[in-house]
Coordinates of C-alpha atoms and ligand atoms in Angstrom, one line a residue:
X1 CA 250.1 125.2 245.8
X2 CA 248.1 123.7 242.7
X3 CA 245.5 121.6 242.9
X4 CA 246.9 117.8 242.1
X5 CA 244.6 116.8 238.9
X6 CA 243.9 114.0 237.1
X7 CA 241.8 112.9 234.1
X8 CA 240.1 109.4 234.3
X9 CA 238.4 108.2 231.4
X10 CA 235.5 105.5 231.5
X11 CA 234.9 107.3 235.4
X12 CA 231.6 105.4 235.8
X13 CA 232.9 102.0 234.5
X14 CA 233.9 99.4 237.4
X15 CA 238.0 100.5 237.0
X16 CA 236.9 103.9 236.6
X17 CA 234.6 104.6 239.4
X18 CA 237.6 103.2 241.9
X19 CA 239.9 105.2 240.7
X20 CA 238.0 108.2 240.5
X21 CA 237.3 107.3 244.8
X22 CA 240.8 106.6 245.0
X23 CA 242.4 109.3 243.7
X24 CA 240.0 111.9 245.3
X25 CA 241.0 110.3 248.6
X26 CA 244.3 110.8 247.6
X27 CA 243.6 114.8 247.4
X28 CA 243.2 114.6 243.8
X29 CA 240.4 116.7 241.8
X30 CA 239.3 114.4 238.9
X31 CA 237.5 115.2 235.9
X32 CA 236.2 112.1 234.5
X33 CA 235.4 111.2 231.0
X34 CA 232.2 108.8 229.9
X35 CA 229.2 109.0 227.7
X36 CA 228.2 105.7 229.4
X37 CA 228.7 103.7 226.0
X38 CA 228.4 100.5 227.9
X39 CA 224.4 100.8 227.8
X40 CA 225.0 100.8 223.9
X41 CA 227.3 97.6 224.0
X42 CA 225.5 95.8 226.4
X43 CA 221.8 97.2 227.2
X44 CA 220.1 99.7 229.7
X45 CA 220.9 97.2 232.6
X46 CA 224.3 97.6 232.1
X47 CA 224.5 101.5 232.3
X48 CA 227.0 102.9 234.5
X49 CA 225.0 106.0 234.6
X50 CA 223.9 106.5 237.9
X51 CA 227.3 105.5 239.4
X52 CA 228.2 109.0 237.9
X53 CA 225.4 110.3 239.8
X54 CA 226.1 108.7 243.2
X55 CA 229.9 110.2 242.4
X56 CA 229.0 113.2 241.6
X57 CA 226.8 113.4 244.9
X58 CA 229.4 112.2 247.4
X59 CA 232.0 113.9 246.1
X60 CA 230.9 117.1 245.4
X61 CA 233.3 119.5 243.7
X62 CA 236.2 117.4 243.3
X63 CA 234.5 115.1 240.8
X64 CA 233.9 116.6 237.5
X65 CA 231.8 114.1 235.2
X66 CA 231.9 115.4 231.5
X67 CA 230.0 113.5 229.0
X68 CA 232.8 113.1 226.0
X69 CA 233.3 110.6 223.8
X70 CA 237.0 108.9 223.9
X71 CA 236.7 109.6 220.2
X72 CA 236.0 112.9 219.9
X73 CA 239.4 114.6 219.8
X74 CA 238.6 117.9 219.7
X75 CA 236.0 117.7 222.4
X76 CA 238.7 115.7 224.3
X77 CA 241.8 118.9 223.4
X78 CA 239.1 121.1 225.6
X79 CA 239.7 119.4 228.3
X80 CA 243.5 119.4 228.2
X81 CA 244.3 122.6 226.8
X82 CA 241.4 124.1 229.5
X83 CA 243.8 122.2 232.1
X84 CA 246.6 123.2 231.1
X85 CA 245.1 126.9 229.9
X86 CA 246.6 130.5 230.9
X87 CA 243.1 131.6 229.3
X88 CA 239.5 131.4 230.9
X89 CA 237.8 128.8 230.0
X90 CA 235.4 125.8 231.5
X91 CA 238.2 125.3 234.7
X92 CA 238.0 129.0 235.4
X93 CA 240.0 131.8 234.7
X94 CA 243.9 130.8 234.8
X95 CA 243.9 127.1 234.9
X96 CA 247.5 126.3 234.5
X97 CA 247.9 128.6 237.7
X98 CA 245.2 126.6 239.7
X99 CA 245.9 122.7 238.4
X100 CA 248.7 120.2 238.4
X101 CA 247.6 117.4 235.5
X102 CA 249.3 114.9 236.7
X103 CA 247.9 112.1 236.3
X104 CA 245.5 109.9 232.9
X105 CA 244.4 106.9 233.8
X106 CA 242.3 105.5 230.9
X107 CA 240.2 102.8 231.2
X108 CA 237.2 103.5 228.7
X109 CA 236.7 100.9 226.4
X110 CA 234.4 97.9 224.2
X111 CA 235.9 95.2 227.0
X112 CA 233.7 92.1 225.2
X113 CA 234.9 89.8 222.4
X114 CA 231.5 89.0 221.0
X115 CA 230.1 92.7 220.9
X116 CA 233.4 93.3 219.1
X117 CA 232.7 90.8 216.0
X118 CA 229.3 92.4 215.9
X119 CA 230.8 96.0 214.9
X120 CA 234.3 95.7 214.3
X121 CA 235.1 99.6 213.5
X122 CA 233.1 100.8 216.3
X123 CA 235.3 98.3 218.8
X124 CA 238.7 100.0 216.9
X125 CA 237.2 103.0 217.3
X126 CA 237.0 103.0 220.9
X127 CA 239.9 101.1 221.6
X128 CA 242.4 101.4 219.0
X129 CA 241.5 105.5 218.3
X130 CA 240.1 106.2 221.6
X131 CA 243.6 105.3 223.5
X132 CA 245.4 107.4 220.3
X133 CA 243.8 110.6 220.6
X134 CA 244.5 110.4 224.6
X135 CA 247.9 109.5 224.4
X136 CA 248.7 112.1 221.6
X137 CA 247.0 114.6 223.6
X138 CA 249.0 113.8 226.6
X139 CA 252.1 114.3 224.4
X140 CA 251.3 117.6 223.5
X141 CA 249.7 119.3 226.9
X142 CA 251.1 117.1 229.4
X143 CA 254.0 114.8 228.5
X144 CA 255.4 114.0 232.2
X145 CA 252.2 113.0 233.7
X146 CA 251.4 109.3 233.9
X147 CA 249.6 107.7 231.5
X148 CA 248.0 104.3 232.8
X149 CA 246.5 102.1 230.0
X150 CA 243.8 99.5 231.4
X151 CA 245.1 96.2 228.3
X152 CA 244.2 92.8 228.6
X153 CA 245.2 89.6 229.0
X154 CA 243.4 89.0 225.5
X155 CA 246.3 90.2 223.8
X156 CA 248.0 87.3 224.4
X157 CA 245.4 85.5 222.2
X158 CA 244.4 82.0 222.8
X159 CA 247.9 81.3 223.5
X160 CA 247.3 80.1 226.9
X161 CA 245.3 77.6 225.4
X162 CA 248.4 75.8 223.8
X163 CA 250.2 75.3 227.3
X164 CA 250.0 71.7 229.0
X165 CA 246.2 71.9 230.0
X166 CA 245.3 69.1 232.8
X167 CA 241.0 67.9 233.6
X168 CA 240.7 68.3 237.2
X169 CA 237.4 67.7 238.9
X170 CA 236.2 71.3 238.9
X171 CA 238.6 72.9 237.2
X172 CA 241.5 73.1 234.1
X173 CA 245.5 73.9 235.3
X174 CA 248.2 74.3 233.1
X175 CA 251.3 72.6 234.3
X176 CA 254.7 72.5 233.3
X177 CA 255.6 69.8 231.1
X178 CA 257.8 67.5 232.8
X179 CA 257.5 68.4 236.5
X180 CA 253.5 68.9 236.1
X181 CA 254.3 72.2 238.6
X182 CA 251.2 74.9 238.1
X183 CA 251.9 77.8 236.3
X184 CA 251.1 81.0 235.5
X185 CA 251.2 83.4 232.7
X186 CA 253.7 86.7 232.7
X187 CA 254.5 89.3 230.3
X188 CA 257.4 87.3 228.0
X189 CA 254.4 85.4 226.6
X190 CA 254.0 86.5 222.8
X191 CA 251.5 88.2 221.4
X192 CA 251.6 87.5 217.9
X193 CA 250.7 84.5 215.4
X194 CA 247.7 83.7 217.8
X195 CA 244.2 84.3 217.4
X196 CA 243.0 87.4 219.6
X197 CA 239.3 88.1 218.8
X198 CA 238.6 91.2 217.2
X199 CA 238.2 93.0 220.8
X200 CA 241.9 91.7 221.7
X201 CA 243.3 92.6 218.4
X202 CA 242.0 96.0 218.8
X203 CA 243.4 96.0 222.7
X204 CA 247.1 95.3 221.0
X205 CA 247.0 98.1 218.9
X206 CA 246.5 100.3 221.9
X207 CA 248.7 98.3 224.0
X208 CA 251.4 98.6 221.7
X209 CA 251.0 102.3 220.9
X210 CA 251.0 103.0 224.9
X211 CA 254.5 101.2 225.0
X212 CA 255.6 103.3 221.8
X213 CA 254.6 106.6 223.4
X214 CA 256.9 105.1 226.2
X215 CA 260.0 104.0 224.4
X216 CA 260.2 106.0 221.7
X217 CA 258.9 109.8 223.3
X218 CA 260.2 108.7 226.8
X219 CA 256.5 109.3 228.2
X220 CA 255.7 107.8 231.5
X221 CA 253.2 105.3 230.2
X222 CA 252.1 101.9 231.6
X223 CA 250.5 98.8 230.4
X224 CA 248.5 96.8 232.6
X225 CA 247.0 93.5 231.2
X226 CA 244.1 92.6 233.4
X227 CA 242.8 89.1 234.1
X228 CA 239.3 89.2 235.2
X229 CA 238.8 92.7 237.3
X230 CA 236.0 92.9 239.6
X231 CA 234.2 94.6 242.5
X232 CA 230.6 95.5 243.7
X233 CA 230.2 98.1 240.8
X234 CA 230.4 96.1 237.7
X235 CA 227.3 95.9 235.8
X236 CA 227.5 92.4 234.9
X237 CA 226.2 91.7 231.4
X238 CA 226.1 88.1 229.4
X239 CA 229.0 89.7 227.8
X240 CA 231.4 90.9 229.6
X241 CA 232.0 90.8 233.3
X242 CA 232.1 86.8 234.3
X243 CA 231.7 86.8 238.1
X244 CA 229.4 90.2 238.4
X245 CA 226.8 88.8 235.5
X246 CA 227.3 85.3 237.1
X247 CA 225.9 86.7 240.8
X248 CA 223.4 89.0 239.6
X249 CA 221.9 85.6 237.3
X250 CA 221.8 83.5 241.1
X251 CA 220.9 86.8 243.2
X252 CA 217.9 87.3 240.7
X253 CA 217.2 83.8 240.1
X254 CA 218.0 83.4 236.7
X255 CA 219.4 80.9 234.0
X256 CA 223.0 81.7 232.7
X257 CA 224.7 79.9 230.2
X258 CA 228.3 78.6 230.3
X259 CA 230.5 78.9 227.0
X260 CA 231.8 75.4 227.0
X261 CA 234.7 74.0 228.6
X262 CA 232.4 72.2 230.8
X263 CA 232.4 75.3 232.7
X264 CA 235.8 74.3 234.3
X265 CA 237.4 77.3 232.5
X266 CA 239.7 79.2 235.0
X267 CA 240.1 83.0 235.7
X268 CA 242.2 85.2 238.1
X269 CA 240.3 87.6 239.4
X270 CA 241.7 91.3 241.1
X271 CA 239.4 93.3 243.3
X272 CA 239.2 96.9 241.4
X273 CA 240.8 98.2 244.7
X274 CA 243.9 96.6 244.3
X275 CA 244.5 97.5 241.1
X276 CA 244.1 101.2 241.3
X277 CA 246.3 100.6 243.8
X278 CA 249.1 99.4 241.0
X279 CA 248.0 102.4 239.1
X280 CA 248.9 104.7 242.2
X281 CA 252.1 102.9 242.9
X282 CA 252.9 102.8 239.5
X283 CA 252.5 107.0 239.2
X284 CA 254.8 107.2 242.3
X285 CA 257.9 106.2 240.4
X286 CA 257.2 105.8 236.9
X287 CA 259.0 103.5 234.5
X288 CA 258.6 104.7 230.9
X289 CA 256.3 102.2 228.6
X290 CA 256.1 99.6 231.0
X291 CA 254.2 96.8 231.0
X292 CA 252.2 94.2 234.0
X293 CA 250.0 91.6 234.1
X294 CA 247.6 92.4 236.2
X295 CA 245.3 89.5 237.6
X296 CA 244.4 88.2 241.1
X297 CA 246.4 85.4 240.8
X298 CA 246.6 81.8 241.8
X299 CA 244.9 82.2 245.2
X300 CA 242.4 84.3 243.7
X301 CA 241.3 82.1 240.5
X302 CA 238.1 80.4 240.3
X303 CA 236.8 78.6 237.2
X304 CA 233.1 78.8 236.3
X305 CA 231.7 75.6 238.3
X306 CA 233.6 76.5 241.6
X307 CA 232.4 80.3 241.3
X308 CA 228.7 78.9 241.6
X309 CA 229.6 76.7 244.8
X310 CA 231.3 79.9 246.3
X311 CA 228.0 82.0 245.8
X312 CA 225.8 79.3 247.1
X313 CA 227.9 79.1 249.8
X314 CA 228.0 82.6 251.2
X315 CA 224.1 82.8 250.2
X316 CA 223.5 80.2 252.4
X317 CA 225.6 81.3 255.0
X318 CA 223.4 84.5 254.9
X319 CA 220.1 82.4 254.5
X320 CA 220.3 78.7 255.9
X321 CA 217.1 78.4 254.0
X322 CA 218.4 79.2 251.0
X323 CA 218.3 76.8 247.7
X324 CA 221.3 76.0 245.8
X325 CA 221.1 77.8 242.5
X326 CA 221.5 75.4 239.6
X327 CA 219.8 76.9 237.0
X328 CA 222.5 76.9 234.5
X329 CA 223.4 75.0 230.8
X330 CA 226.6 74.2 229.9
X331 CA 226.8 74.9 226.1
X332 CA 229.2 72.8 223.4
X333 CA 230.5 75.5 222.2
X334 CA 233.4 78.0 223.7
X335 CA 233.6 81.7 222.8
X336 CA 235.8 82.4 220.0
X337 CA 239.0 82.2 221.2
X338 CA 238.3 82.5 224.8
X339 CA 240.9 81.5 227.5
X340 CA 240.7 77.7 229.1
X341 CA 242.9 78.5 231.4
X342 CA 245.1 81.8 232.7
X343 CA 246.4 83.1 236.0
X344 CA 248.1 85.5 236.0
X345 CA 251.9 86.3 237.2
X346 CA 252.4 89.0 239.0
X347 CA 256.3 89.0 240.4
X348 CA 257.2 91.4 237.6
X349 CA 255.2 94.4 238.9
X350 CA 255.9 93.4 242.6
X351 CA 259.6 93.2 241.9
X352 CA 260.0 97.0 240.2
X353 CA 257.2 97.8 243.1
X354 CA 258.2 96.1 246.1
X355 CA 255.8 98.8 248.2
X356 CA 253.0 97.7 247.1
X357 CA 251.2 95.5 249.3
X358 CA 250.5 93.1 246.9
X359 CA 246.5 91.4 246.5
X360 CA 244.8 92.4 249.8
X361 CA 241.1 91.6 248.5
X362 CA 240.2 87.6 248.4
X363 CA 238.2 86.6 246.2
X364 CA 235.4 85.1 248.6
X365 CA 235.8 89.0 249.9
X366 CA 235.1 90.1 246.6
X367 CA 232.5 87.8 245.9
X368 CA 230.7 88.6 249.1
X369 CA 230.8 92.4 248.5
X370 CA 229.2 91.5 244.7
X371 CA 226.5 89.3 246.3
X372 CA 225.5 92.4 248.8
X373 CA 225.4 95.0 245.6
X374 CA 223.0 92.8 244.0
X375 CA 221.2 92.3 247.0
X376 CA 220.7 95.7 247.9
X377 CA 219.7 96.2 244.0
X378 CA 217.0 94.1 244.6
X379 CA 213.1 95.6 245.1
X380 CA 212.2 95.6 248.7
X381 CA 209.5 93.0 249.0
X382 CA 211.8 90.1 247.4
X383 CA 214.5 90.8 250.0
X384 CA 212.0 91.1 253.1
Ligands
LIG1 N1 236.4 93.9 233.6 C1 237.3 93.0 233.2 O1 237.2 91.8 233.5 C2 238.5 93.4 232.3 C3 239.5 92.5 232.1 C4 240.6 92.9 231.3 C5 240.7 94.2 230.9 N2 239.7 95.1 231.1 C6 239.9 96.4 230.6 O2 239.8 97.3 231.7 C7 239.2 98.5 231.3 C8 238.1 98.9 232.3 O3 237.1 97.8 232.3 P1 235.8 97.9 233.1 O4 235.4 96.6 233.5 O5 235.9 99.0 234.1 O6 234.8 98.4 232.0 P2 233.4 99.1 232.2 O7 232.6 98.8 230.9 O8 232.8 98.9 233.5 O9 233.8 100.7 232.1 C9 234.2 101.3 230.9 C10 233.5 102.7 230.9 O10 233.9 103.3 229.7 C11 232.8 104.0 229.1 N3 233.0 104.1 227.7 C12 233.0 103.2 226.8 N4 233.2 103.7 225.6 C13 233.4 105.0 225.7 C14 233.6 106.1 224.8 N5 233.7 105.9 223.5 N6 233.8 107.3 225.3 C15 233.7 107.5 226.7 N7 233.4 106.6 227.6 C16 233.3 105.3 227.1 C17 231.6 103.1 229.5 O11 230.4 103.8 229.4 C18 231.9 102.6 230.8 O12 231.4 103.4 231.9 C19 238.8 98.4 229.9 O13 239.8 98.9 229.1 C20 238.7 96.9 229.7 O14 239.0 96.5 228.4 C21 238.6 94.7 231.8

């Protein structure tokens, strides 16, 4: 029987690094894609590096890191044509006899809005080319595998932001307008006459292409438009990753700044694991160019302010001596275009998936598994 293979791009990134576990759990020999790009966007303390390393070391053969660049189509055609290959070549000597490529789950990308403005062609680049080349490459050596495209909820632009927004005390919820009922955001929401960002205009372009290859070459390809994804492996940086830069700045013990809103803005937040999990249900009965919004939803949404209590809670839960961490500045100004306000809907995926179990993380679970990665990050001395 052939080996069940798939090909996960951004592997060391927070998304990628689960699925690569997940998959290989599931049996799967992955070869994973990454040139760790993210130390470019965001810094050296936001390199995914060594979770390749760590990968690489617990899962021995069955992870294969390659150091490609999402836009480098020929280096990228290697890698599928050596899947997919009667010839030797880097997977051995008849790979098409030894593999089943079944499976693309790409998740490399620019994720922030501000590093976007700062170098607009590099952000289409990676997002808008990247997602091209992998999806036209899929065409052509593997057209019935999956192909699981990791969107946004940014491509709805700041469209939220026009829905019946109420003040609470620590938070902002949209209502509806005459029965004031809370709401949440799914997948009939436009995406056009809105203002994205530059990072969620270049998300659209891939997004919609993903849906093309689906509709129009009847590939098995999936949108899912993410609310805030997290888990213990994101490298948190001031610009991008909310919760996991949020609880390395009060782990640490340092000031973090709040882009307006009063720092009542409000995210869903999904625990990594149960969105691979989507991914895996998605690839067991594939609908062609579909598209989810993929968030934690209503019981898993948090806005800035509440986030902080949460933290200090479970610190001092761990620590009764613990200080409440307050060393944060709420600025006037909001990031361009950024959300006030979304949760997510998820019935439309749980309808055409009723097997999936649904969000099984919580988000003081997930918050409590980011507050022991930063923990354990920490140099010995400061945790004795
Ligand atoms: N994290 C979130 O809150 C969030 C929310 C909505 C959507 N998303 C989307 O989900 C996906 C995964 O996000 P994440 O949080 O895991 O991101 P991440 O930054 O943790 O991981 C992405 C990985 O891709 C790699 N990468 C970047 N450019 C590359 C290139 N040109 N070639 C090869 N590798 C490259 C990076 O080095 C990094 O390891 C992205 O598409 C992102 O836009 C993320």
């Amino acid at each position: 029987m052939k080996q069940k293979t798939a090909i996960v791009t951004g592997s060391s990134g927070l998304i990628g690094s689960q699925t690569v576990k997940f998959l290989i759990e599931k049996g799967y020999y992955v070869v994973g894609i990454d040139n760790d790009m993210r130390s470019y966007f965001f810094g050296k303390d936001a390199s995914t590096k060594h979770s390749e390393s760590s990968m690489k070391q617990e899962y021995g053969d069955m992870f294969n890191p390659l150091n490609i660049d999402i836009r480098d189509y020929e280096s990228l055609e290697l890698v599928f044509k050596g899947l997919t290959s009667t010839e030797s070549n880097m997977f051995g000597k008849a790979a098409s006899e030894e593999y089943d490529l079944d499976m693309i789950v790409h998740t490399a990308a620019q994720p922030s809005h501000d590093w976007a403005a700062k170098e607009p062609l590099t952000d289409f680049s990676v997002n808008a080319i990247g997602t091209m080349n992998l999806l036209e490459l899929t065409r052509l050596y593997v057209p019935k595998s999956s192909f699981v495209f990791t969107s946004t909820n940014k491509v709805y632009g700041d469209t939220p932001n026009r829905l019946n927004i109420i003040e609470l005390e620590t938070r902002y919820e949209a209502v509806s307008n005459l029965k004031q009922i809370p709401l949440e955001v799914d997948e009939t929401m436009s995406i056009d006459h809105t203002k994205h960002s530059i990072f969620g205009a270049s998300k659209v372009a891939a997004d919609v292409m993903v849906q093309e290859y689906g509709r129009y070459f009847g590939m098995n390809t999936v949108v899912f438009r993410g609310g805030c994804l997290t888990g213990p492996n994101h490298q948190g940086a001031e610009l991008h990753g909310f919760l996991a830069y949020l609880i390395k700045c009060i782990v640490t013990n340092r000031h973090y700044n709040v882009f307006g809103y009063k720092g009542k803005q409000v995210r869903d937040n999904i625990h990594s694991w149960d969105l691979v999990n989507m991914f895996w249900h998605y690839h067991q009965n594939p609908i062609p160019g579909a598209v989810y919004n993929a968030g934690g939803g209503r019981d898993n949404s948090t806005s800035i302010l509440e986030a902080i209590d949460s933290v200090n809670q479970i610190l001092s839960e761990k620590d009764p001596s613990h200080t409440p961490w307050n060393d944060y500045t709420i600025l006037d100004d909001n990031r361009i275009g950024d959300h006030i306000w979304y949760i997510s809907d998820l019935t439309k995926f749980k309808n055409d998936y009723p097997e999936w179990p649904g969000i099984t993380v919580s988000l003081e679970e997930t918050i409590k598994q980011m507050v022991e990665f930063e923990i354990s990050k920490l140099p010995v001395e400061s945790v004795a």
